[in-house]
Amino acid sequence: MWEAAFWGLVQGLSEFLPISSSGHLVIVPAALDMEAPGLAVTAVLHLGTLTAVLAYYRADVARLATFHRNREGRRLLLLVLAGTVPAAVLGLAFESTLDDAFDDPVLVGWALLVT
């Protein structure tokens, strides 16, 4: 039980650092010489983060949902797509390379420094 609370604290304090959304879940265990959280814990952590972000930005999300009725919603939707599509294409193209790279705490640490 304490492990889930620990990982929740790590997620909450570090989610908005300029590293991948899972980068802190690689760096912290390596730095503290402990086992990384399992897939189920990681999924629940990201679901909690998504819920918090959607709640905070609910007005913007509502504008996105009504893009067919208002100009600002269309503009916001296009900006989200413009930022998402290139990342998705690159992620799919380099999926195996990225999977290996983001399991390595040293590479994740360098990515933190570069970004």
mmCIF file of N, CA and C in Angstrom:
data_model
loop_
_atom_site.group_PDB
_atom_site.id
_atom_site.type_symbol
_atom_site.label_atom_id
_atom_site.label_comp_id
_atom_site.label_asym_id
_atom_site.label_seq_id
_atom_site.Cartn_x
_atom_site.Cartn_y
_atom_site.Cartn_z
ATOM 1 N N MET A 1 0.823 -1.202 0.000
ATOM 2 C CA MET A 1 0.000 0.000 0.000
ATOM 3 C C MET A 1 0.863 1.259 0.000
ATOM 4 N N TRP A 2 1.938 1.240 0.801
ATOM 5 C CA TRP A 2 2.783 2.434 0.856
ATOM 6 C C TRP A 2 3.450 2.685 -0.486
ATOM 7 N N GLU A 3 3.709 1.620 -1.261
ATOM 8 C CA GLU A 3 4.352 1.798 -2.559
ATOM 9 C C GLU A 3 3.454 2.580 -3.506
ATOM 10 N N ALA A 4 2.160 2.269 -3.527
ATOM 11 C CA ALA A 4 1.231 2.994 -4.390
ATOM 12 C C ALA A 4 1.185 4.472 -3.992
ATOM 13 N N ALA A 5 1.176 4.746 -2.693
ATOM 14 C CA ALA A 5 1.172 6.132 -2.226
ATOM 15 C C ALA A 5 2.475 6.833 -2.613
ATOM 16 N N PHE A 6 3.588 6.126 -2.495
ATOM 17 C CA PHE A 6 4.886 6.689 -2.875
ATOM 18 C C PHE A 6 4.885 7.067 -4.353
ATOM 19 N N TRP A 7 4.425 6.136 -5.207
ATOM 20 C CA TRP A 7 4.430 6.410 -6.644
ATOM 21 C C TRP A 7 3.439 7.510 -6.997
ATOM 22 N N GLY A 8 2.338 7.597 -6.277
ATOM 23 C CA GLY A 8 1.396 8.689 -6.485
ATOM 24 C C GLY A 8 2.031 10.033 -6.152
ATOM 25 N N LEU A 9 2.804 10.071 -5.086
ATOM 26 C CA LEU A 9 3.514 11.293 -4.712
ATOM 27 C C LEU A 9 4.551 11.666 -5.768
ATOM 28 N N VAL A 10 5.312 10.685 -6.214
ATOM 29 C CA VAL A 10 6.311 10.933 -7.265
ATOM 30 C C VAL A 10 5.619 11.473 -8.522
ATOM 31 N N GLN A 11 4.527 10.849 -8.923
ATOM 32 C CA GLN A 11 3.783 11.270 -10.114
ATOM 33 C C GLN A 11 3.270 12.694 -9.944
ATOM 34 N N GLY A 12 2.671 12.974 -8.819
ATOM 35 C CA GLY A 12 2.097 14.295 -8.595
ATOM 36 C C GLY A 12 3.128 15.409 -8.557
ATOM 37 N N LEU A 13 4.290 15.132 -7.971
ATOM 38 C CA LEU A 13 5.316 16.163 -7.850
ATOM 39 C C LEU A 13 6.128 16.364 -9.119
ATOM 40 N N SER A 14 6.178 15.346 -9.962
ATOM 41 C CA SER A 14 7.088 15.436 -11.106
ATOM 42 C C SER A 14 6.419 15.353 -12.466
ATOM 43 N N GLU A 15 5.137 15.192 -12.533
ATOM 44 C CA GLU A 15 4.465 15.000 -13.823
ATOM 45 C C GLU A 15 4.713 16.152 -14.780
ATOM 46 N N PHE A 16 4.784 17.362 -14.294
ATOM 47 C CA PHE A 16 4.911 18.501 -15.199
ATOM 48 C C PHE A 16 6.342 18.969 -15.392
ATOM 49 N N LEU A 17 7.294 18.125 -15.004
ATOM 50 C CA LEU A 17 8.683 18.403 -15.341
ATOM 51 C C LEU A 17 8.880 18.129 -16.830
ATOM 52 N N PRO A 18 9.860 18.780 -17.431
ATOM 53 C CA PRO A 18 10.029 18.619 -18.887
ATOM 54 C C PRO A 18 10.714 17.315 -19.275
ATOM 55 N N ILE A 19 10.130 16.198 -18.871
ATOM 56 C CA ILE A 19 10.593 14.880 -19.295
ATOM 57 C C ILE A 19 9.368 14.098 -19.713
ATOM 58 N N SER A 20 9.586 12.936 -20.287
ATOM 59 C CA SER A 20 8.429 12.156 -20.728
ATOM 60 C C SER A 20 7.525 11.881 -19.539
ATOM 61 N N SER A 21 6.295 11.564 -19.821
ATOM 62 C CA SER A 21 5.348 11.347 -18.738
ATOM 63 C C SER A 21 5.689 10.141 -17.881
ATOM 64 N N SER A 22 6.586 9.311 -18.362
ATOM 65 C CA SER A 22 7.035 8.162 -17.572
ATOM 66 C C SER A 22 8.493 8.286 -17.155
ATOM 67 N N GLY A 23 9.141 9.363 -17.539
ATOM 68 C CA GLY A 23 10.562 9.531 -17.250
ATOM 69 C C GLY A 23 10.891 9.479 -15.770
ATOM 70 N N HIS A 24 10.075 10.122 -14.966
ATOM 71 C CA HIS A 24 10.319 10.119 -13.530
ATOM 72 C C HIS A 24 10.117 8.737 -12.930
ATOM 73 N N LEU A 25 9.309 7.896 -13.597
ATOM 74 C CA LEU A 25 9.098 6.534 -13.112
ATOM 75 C C LEU A 25 10.266 5.626 -13.482
ATOM 76 N N VAL A 26 11.191 6.135 -14.293
ATOM 77 C CA VAL A 26 12.429 5.422 -14.613
ATOM 78 C C VAL A 26 13.577 5.964 -13.764
ATOM 79 N N ILE A 27 13.652 7.289 -13.633
ATOM 80 C CA ILE A 27 14.771 7.922 -12.929
ATOM 81 C C ILE A 27 14.709 7.685 -11.425
ATOM 82 N N VAL A 28 13.552 7.856 -10.812
ATOM 83 C CA VAL A 28 13.438 7.724 -9.351
ATOM 84 C C VAL A 28 13.836 6.331 -8.858
ATOM 85 N N PRO A 29 13.330 5.251 -9.461
ATOM 86 C CA PRO A 29 13.746 3.926 -8.977
ATOM 87 C C PRO A 29 15.244 3.686 -9.159
ATOM 88 N N ALA A 30 15.799 4.195 -10.257
ATOM 89 C CA ALA A 30 17.235 4.023 -10.475
ATOM 90 C C ALA A 30 18.037 4.798 -9.429
ATOM 91 N N ALA A 31 17.575 6.011 -9.114
ATOM 92 C CA ALA A 31 18.283 6.835 -8.132
ATOM 93 C C ALA A 31 18.166 6.275 -6.720
ATOM 94 N N LEU A 32 17.033 5.660 -6.398
ATOM 95 C CA LEU A 32 16.809 5.138 -5.055
ATOM 96 C C LEU A 32 17.104 3.639 -4.944
ATOM 97 N N ASP A 33 17.615 3.048 -6.019
ATOM 98 C CA ASP A 33 17.942 1.625 -6.070
ATOM 99 C C ASP A 33 16.756 0.771 -5.628
ATOM 100 N N MET A 34 15.632 1.000 -6.302
ATOM 101 C CA MET A 34 14.429 0.234 -6.004
ATOM 102 C C MET A 34 13.791 -0.240 -7.309
ATOM 103 N N GLU A 35 12.834 -1.112 -7.193
ATOM 104 C CA GLU A 35 12.160 -1.643 -8.373
ATOM 105 C C GLU A 35 11.167 -0.623 -8.918
ATOM 106 N N ALA A 36 11.120 -0.522 -10.246
ATOM 107 C CA ALA A 36 10.184 0.392 -10.892
ATOM 108 C C ALA A 36 8.755 -0.111 -10.681
ATOM 109 N N PRO A 37 7.776 0.788 -10.725
ATOM 110 C CA PRO A 37 6.388 0.343 -10.560
ATOM 111 C C PRO A 37 5.974 -0.547 -11.726
ATOM 112 N N GLY A 38 5.053 -1.438 -11.465
ATOM 113 C CA GLY A 38 4.556 -2.328 -12.502
ATOM 114 C C GLY A 38 3.650 -1.604 -13.476
ATOM 115 N N LEU A 39 3.264 -2.322 -14.506
ATOM 116 C CA LEU A 39 2.431 -1.737 -15.543
ATOM 117 C C LEU A 39 1.079 -1.271 -15.002
ATOM 118 N N ALA A 40 0.480 -2.041 -14.108
ATOM 119 C CA ALA A 40 -0.826 -1.668 -13.562
ATOM 120 C C ALA A 40 -0.736 -0.368 -12.757
ATOM 121 N N VAL A 41 0.295 -0.248 -11.932
ATOM 122 C CA VAL A 41 0.474 0.979 -11.131
ATOM 123 C C VAL A 41 0.725 2.165 -12.054
ATOM 124 N N THR A 42 1.564 1.962 -13.057
ATOM 125 C CA THR A 42 1.861 3.035 -14.009
ATOM 126 C C THR A 42 0.586 3.481 -14.733
ATOM 127 N N ALA A 43 -0.230 2.530 -15.154
ATOM 128 C CA ALA A 43 -1.475 2.872 -15.848
ATOM 129 C C ALA A 43 -2.412 3.670 -14.947
ATOM 130 N N VAL A 44 -2.541 3.263 -13.701
ATOM 131 C CA VAL A 44 -3.416 3.975 -12.762
ATOM 132 C C VAL A 44 -2.865 5.374 -12.478
ATOM 133 N N LEU A 45 -1.556 5.509 -12.359
ATOM 134 C CA LEU A 45 -0.956 6.831 -12.152
ATOM 135 C C LEU A 45 -1.282 7.766 -13.310
ATOM 136 N N HIS A 46 -1.130 7.258 -14.533
ATOM 137 C CA HIS A 46 -1.415 8.101 -15.696
ATOM 138 C C HIS A 46 -2.904 8.400 -15.827
ATOM 139 N N LEU A 47 -3.740 7.466 -15.438
ATOM 140 C CA LEU A 47 -5.183 7.710 -15.455
ATOM 141 C C LEU A 47 -5.546 8.808 -14.446
ATOM 142 N N GLY A 48 -4.919 8.776 -13.283
ATOM 143 C CA GLY A 48 -5.140 9.828 -12.290
ATOM 144 C C GLY A 48 -4.692 11.187 -12.793
ATOM 145 N N THR A 49 -3.535 11.217 -13.463
ATOM 146 C CA THR A 49 -3.040 12.471 -14.028
ATOM 147 C C THR A 49 -3.983 12.983 -15.104
ATOM 148 N N LEU A 50 -4.449 12.086 -15.974
ATOM 149 C CA LEU A 50 -5.384 12.483 -17.024
ATOM 150 C C LEU A 50 -6.654 13.058 -16.422
ATOM 151 N N THR A 51 -7.158 12.435 -15.388
ATOM 152 C CA THR A 51 -8.373 12.920 -14.731
ATOM 153 C C THR A 51 -8.158 14.314 -14.158
ATOM 154 N N ALA A 52 -7.023 14.522 -13.506
ATOM 155 C CA ALA A 52 -6.727 15.835 -12.924
ATOM 156 C C ALA A 52 -6.585 16.907 -14.000
ATOM 157 N N VAL A 53 -5.894 16.589 -15.090
ATOM 158 C CA VAL A 53 -5.703 17.555 -16.172
ATOM 159 C C VAL A 53 -7.033 17.881 -16.847
ATOM 160 N N LEU A 54 -7.855 16.861 -17.101
ATOM 161 C CA LEU A 54 -9.162 17.110 -17.712
ATOM 162 C C LEU A 54 -10.053 17.953 -16.799
ATOM 163 N N ALA A 55 -9.982 17.708 -15.497
ATOM 164 C CA ALA A 55 -10.778 18.507 -14.561
ATOM 165 C C ALA A 55 -10.305 19.961 -14.555
ATOM 166 N N TYR A 56 -8.995 20.170 -14.558
ATOM 167 C CA TYR A 56 -8.449 21.526 -14.524
ATOM 168 C C TYR A 56 -8.780 22.291 -15.813
ATOM 169 N N TYR A 57 -8.664 21.606 -16.943
ATOM 170 C CA TYR A 57 -8.903 22.246 -18.240
ATOM 171 C C TYR A 57 -10.300 21.958 -18.794
ATOM 172 N N ARG A 58 -11.259 21.718 -17.921
ATOM 173 C CA ARG A 58 -12.597 21.317 -18.365
ATOM 174 C C ARG A 58 -13.237 22.345 -19.291
ATOM 175 N N ALA A 59 -12.998 23.626 -19.070
ATOM 176 C CA ALA A 59 -13.587 24.641 -19.954
ATOM 177 C C ALA A 59 -12.995 24.538 -21.359
ATOM 178 N N ASP A 60 -11.690 24.325 -21.454
ATOM 179 C CA ASP A 60 -11.052 24.165 -22.764
ATOM 180 C C ASP A 60 -11.516 22.877 -23.436
ATOM 181 N N VAL A 61 -11.657 21.822 -22.654
ATOM 182 C CA VAL A 61 -12.136 20.547 -23.209
ATOM 183 C C VAL A 61 -13.562 20.709 -23.718
ATOM 184 N N ALA A 62 -14.380 21.473 -23.005
ATOM 185 C CA ALA A 62 -15.752 21.723 -23.450
ATOM 186 C C ALA A 62 -15.753 22.495 -24.766
ATOM 187 N N ARG A 63 -14.832 23.447 -24.917
ATOM 188 C CA ARG A 63 -14.736 24.180 -26.193
ATOM 189 C C ARG A 63 -14.318 23.245 -27.322
ATOM 190 N N LEU A 64 -13.413 22.307 -27.011
ATOM 191 C CA LEU A 64 -13.018 21.323 -28.024
ATOM 192 C C LEU A 64 -14.207 20.460 -28.438
ATOM 193 N N ALA A 65 -15.020 20.109 -27.474
ATOM 194 C CA ALA A 65 -16.170 19.239 -27.748
ATOM 195 C C ALA A 65 -17.223 19.936 -28.600
ATOM 196 N N THR A 66 -17.214 21.260 -28.593
ATOM 197 C CA THR A 66 -18.213 21.997 -29.384
ATOM 198 C C THR A 66 -17.557 22.681 -30.582
ATOM 199 N N PHE A 67 -16.504 22.045 -31.117
ATOM 200 C CA PHE A 67 -15.759 22.663 -32.216
ATOM 201 C C PHE A 67 -16.634 22.954 -33.437
ATOM 202 N N HIS A 68 -17.684 22.183 -33.625
ATOM 203 C CA HIS A 68 -18.539 22.387 -34.793
ATOM 204 C C HIS A 68 -19.413 23.631 -34.660
ATOM 205 N N ARG A 69 -19.506 24.182 -33.440
ATOM 206 C CA ARG A 69 -20.363 25.348 -33.229
ATOM 207 C C ARG A 69 -19.609 26.640 -33.009
ATOM 208 N N ASN A 70 -18.338 26.568 -32.637
ATOM 209 C CA ASN A 70 -17.647 27.829 -32.386
ATOM 210 C C ASN A 70 -16.244 27.828 -32.977
ATOM 211 N N ARG A 71 -15.827 29.004 -33.377
ATOM 212 C CA ARG A 71 -14.546 29.179 -34.064
ATOM 213 C C ARG A 71 -13.365 28.903 -33.142
ATOM 214 N N GLU A 72 -13.449 29.339 -31.902
ATOM 215 C CA GLU A 72 -12.344 29.124 -30.967
ATOM 216 C C GLU A 72 -12.129 27.631 -30.702
ATOM 217 N N GLY A 73 -13.216 26.881 -30.621
ATOM 218 C CA GLY A 73 -13.109 25.442 -30.432
ATOM 219 C C GLY A 73 -12.417 24.768 -31.601
ATOM 220 N N ARG A 74 -12.722 25.206 -32.832
ATOM 221 C CA ARG A 74 -12.061 24.651 -34.026
ATOM 222 C C ARG A 74 -10.577 24.962 -34.013
ATOM 223 N N ARG A 75 -10.251 26.205 -33.657
ATOM 224 C CA ARG A 75 -8.847 26.617 -33.606
ATOM 225 C C ARG A 75 -8.085 25.793 -32.578
ATOM 226 N N LEU A 76 -8.666 25.623 -31.404
ATOM 227 C CA LEU A 76 -8.034 24.849 -30.346
ATOM 228 C C LEU A 76 -7.865 23.390 -30.760
ATOM 229 N N LEU A 77 -8.860 22.818 -31.398
ATOM 230 C CA LEU A 77 -8.783 21.439 -31.871
ATOM 231 C C LEU A 77 -7.676 21.289 -32.910
ATOM 232 N N LEU A 78 -7.572 22.229 -33.829
ATOM 233 C CA LEU A 78 -6.508 22.166 -34.836
ATOM 234 C C LEU A 78 -5.125 22.262 -34.193
ATOM 235 N N LEU A 79 -4.984 23.102 -33.180
ATOM 236 C CA LEU A 79 -3.695 23.208 -32.484
ATOM 237 C C LEU A 79 -3.344 21.911 -31.759
ATOM 238 N N VAL A 80 -4.325 21.285 -31.127
ATOM 239 C CA VAL A 80 -4.089 20.009 -30.453
ATOM 240 C C VAL A 80 -3.676 18.949 -31.473
ATOM 241 N N LEU A 81 -4.376 18.898 -32.594
ATOM 242 C CA LEU A 81 -4.022 17.939 -33.641
ATOM 243 C C LEU A 81 -2.637 18.221 -34.225
ATOM 244 N N ALA A 82 -2.324 19.495 -34.424
ATOM 245 C CA ALA A 82 -1.010 19.862 -34.974
ATOM 246 C C ALA A 82 0.119 19.430 -34.048
ATOM 247 N N GLY A 83 -0.130 19.427 -32.762
ATOM 248 C CA GLY A 83 0.891 18.987 -31.817
ATOM 249 C C GLY A 83 0.907 17.487 -31.598
ATOM 250 N N THR A 84 -0.213 16.835 -31.842
ATOM 251 C CA THR A 84 -0.335 15.413 -31.548
ATOM 252 C C THR A 84 0.053 14.523 -32.720
ATOM 253 N N VAL A 85 -0.375 14.882 -33.907
ATOM 254 C CA VAL A 85 -0.148 14.021 -35.073
ATOM 255 C C VAL A 85 1.341 13.779 -35.335
ATOM 256 N N PRO A 86 2.189 14.813 -35.374
ATOM 257 C CA PRO A 86 3.613 14.531 -35.610
ATOM 258 C C PRO A 86 4.222 13.637 -34.527
ATOM 259 N N ALA A 87 3.847 13.845 -33.277
ATOM 260 C CA ALA A 87 4.364 13.008 -32.192
ATOM 261 C C ALA A 87 3.901 11.567 -32.343
ATOM 262 N N ALA A 88 2.656 11.374 -32.747
ATOM 263 C CA ALA A 88 2.135 10.016 -32.941
ATOM 264 C C ALA A 88 2.838 9.317 -34.098
ATOM 265 N N VAL A 89 3.047 10.029 -35.191
ATOM 266 C CA VAL A 89 3.718 9.438 -36.354
ATOM 267 C C VAL A 89 5.149 9.047 -36.004
ATOM 268 N N LEU A 90 5.881 9.944 -35.358
ATOM 269 C CA LEU A 90 7.259 9.628 -34.957
ATOM 270 C C LEU A 90 7.287 8.509 -33.925
ATOM 271 N N GLY A 91 6.344 8.519 -32.994
ATOM 272 C CA GLY A 91 6.290 7.463 -31.983
ATOM 273 C C GLY A 91 6.052 6.103 -32.600
ATOM 274 N N LEU A 92 5.161 6.031 -33.573
ATOM 275 C CA LEU A 92 4.898 4.759 -34.245
ATOM 276 C C LEU A 92 6.082 4.328 -35.106
ATOM 277 N N ALA A 93 6.736 5.278 -35.749
ATOM 278 C CA ALA A 93 7.861 4.954 -36.622
ATOM 279 C C ALA A 93 9.059 4.427 -35.835
ATOM 280 N N PHE A 94 9.266 4.959 -34.648
ATOM 281 C CA PHE A 94 10.440 4.583 -33.853
ATOM 282 C C PHE A 94 10.066 3.875 -32.561
ATOM 283 N N GLU A 95 8.945 3.163 -32.565
ATOM 284 C CA GLU A 95 8.398 2.559 -31.348
ATOM 285 C C GLU A 95 9.394 1.674 -30.604
ATOM 286 N N SER A 96 10.011 0.735 -31.276
ATOM 287 C CA SER A 96 10.912 -0.196 -30.571
ATOM 288 C C SER A 96 12.149 0.521 -30.053
ATOM 289 N N THR A 97 12.679 1.439 -30.832
ATOM 290 C CA THR A 97 13.852 2.203 -30.390
ATOM 291 C C THR A 97 13.515 3.038 -29.162
ATOM 292 N N LEU A 98 12.356 3.689 -29.192
ATOM 293 C CA LEU A 98 11.955 4.525 -28.065
ATOM 294 C C LEU A 98 11.666 3.684 -26.825
ATOM 295 N N ASP A 99 11.055 2.514 -27.001
ATOM 296 C CA ASP A 99 10.797 1.635 -25.862
ATOM 297 C C ASP A 99 12.093 1.281 -25.147
ATOM 298 N N ASP A 100 13.108 0.919 -25.916
ATOM 299 C CA ASP A 100 14.401 0.565 -25.325
ATOM 300 C C ASP A 100 15.063 1.784 -24.684
ATOM 301 N N ALA A 101 15.004 2.918 -25.364
ATOM 302 C CA ALA A 101 15.672 4.122 -24.867
ATOM 303 C C ALA A 101 15.064 4.617 -23.563
ATOM 304 N N PHE A 102 13.746 4.585 -23.464
ATOM 305 C CA PHE A 102 13.104 5.157 -22.285
ATOM 306 C C PHE A 102 12.999 4.194 -21.109
ATOM 307 N N ASP A 103 13.630 3.038 -21.239
ATOM 308 C CA ASP A 103 13.794 2.150 -20.093
ATOM 309 C C ASP A 103 15.164 2.327 -19.461
ATOM 310 N N ASP A 104 16.019 3.097 -20.101
ATOM 311 C CA ASP A 104 17.384 3.323 -19.624
ATOM 312 C C ASP A 104 17.448 4.635 -18.837
ATOM 313 N N PRO A 105 17.714 4.564 -17.523
ATOM 314 C CA PRO A 105 17.724 5.790 -16.711
ATOM 315 C C PRO A 105 18.751 6.818 -17.167
ATOM 316 N N VAL A 106 19.870 6.370 -17.711
ATOM 317 C CA VAL A 106 20.898 7.308 -18.176
ATOM 318 C C VAL A 106 20.377 8.104 -19.373
ATOM 319 N N LEU A 107 19.766 7.420 -20.328
ATOM 320 C CA LEU A 107 19.220 8.131 -21.490
ATOM 321 C C LEU A 107 18.062 9.049 -21.098
ATOM 322 N N VAL A 108 17.234 8.605 -20.166
ATOM 323 C CA VAL A 108 16.139 9.451 -19.697
ATOM 324 C C VAL A 108 16.704 10.680 -18.980
ATOM 325 N N GLY A 109 17.767 10.501 -18.211
ATOM 326 C CA GLY A 109 18.419 11.625 -17.546
ATOM 327 C C GLY A 109 18.979 12.624 -18.548
ATOM 328 N N TRP A 110 19.615 12.123 -19.593
ATOM 329 C CA TRP A 110 20.132 13.014 -20.637
ATOM 330 C C TRP A 110 18.997 13.738 -21.343
ATOM 331 N N ALA A 111 17.910 13.041 -21.593
ATOM 332 C CA ALA A 111 16.755 13.688 -22.230
ATOM 333 C C ALA A 111 16.228 14.826 -21.360
ATOM 334 N N LEU A 112 16.246 14.628 -20.038
ATOM 335 C CA LEU A 112 15.832 15.680 -19.122
ATOM 336 C C LEU A 112 16.737 16.901 -19.254
ATOM 337 N N LEU A 113 18.036 16.655 -19.318
ATOM 338 C CA LEU A 113 18.979 17.777 -19.443
ATOM 339 C C LEU A 113 18.844 18.508 -20.783
ATOM 340 N N VAL A 114 18.640 17.749 -21.853
ATOM 341 C CA VAL A 114 18.534 18.345 -23.178
ATOM 342 C C VAL A 114 17.261 19.174 -23.317
ATOM 343 N N THR A 115 16.155 18.664 -22.762
ATOM 344 C CA THR A 115 14.908 19.399 -22.930
ATOM 345 C C THR A 115 14.732 20.448 -21.869
#
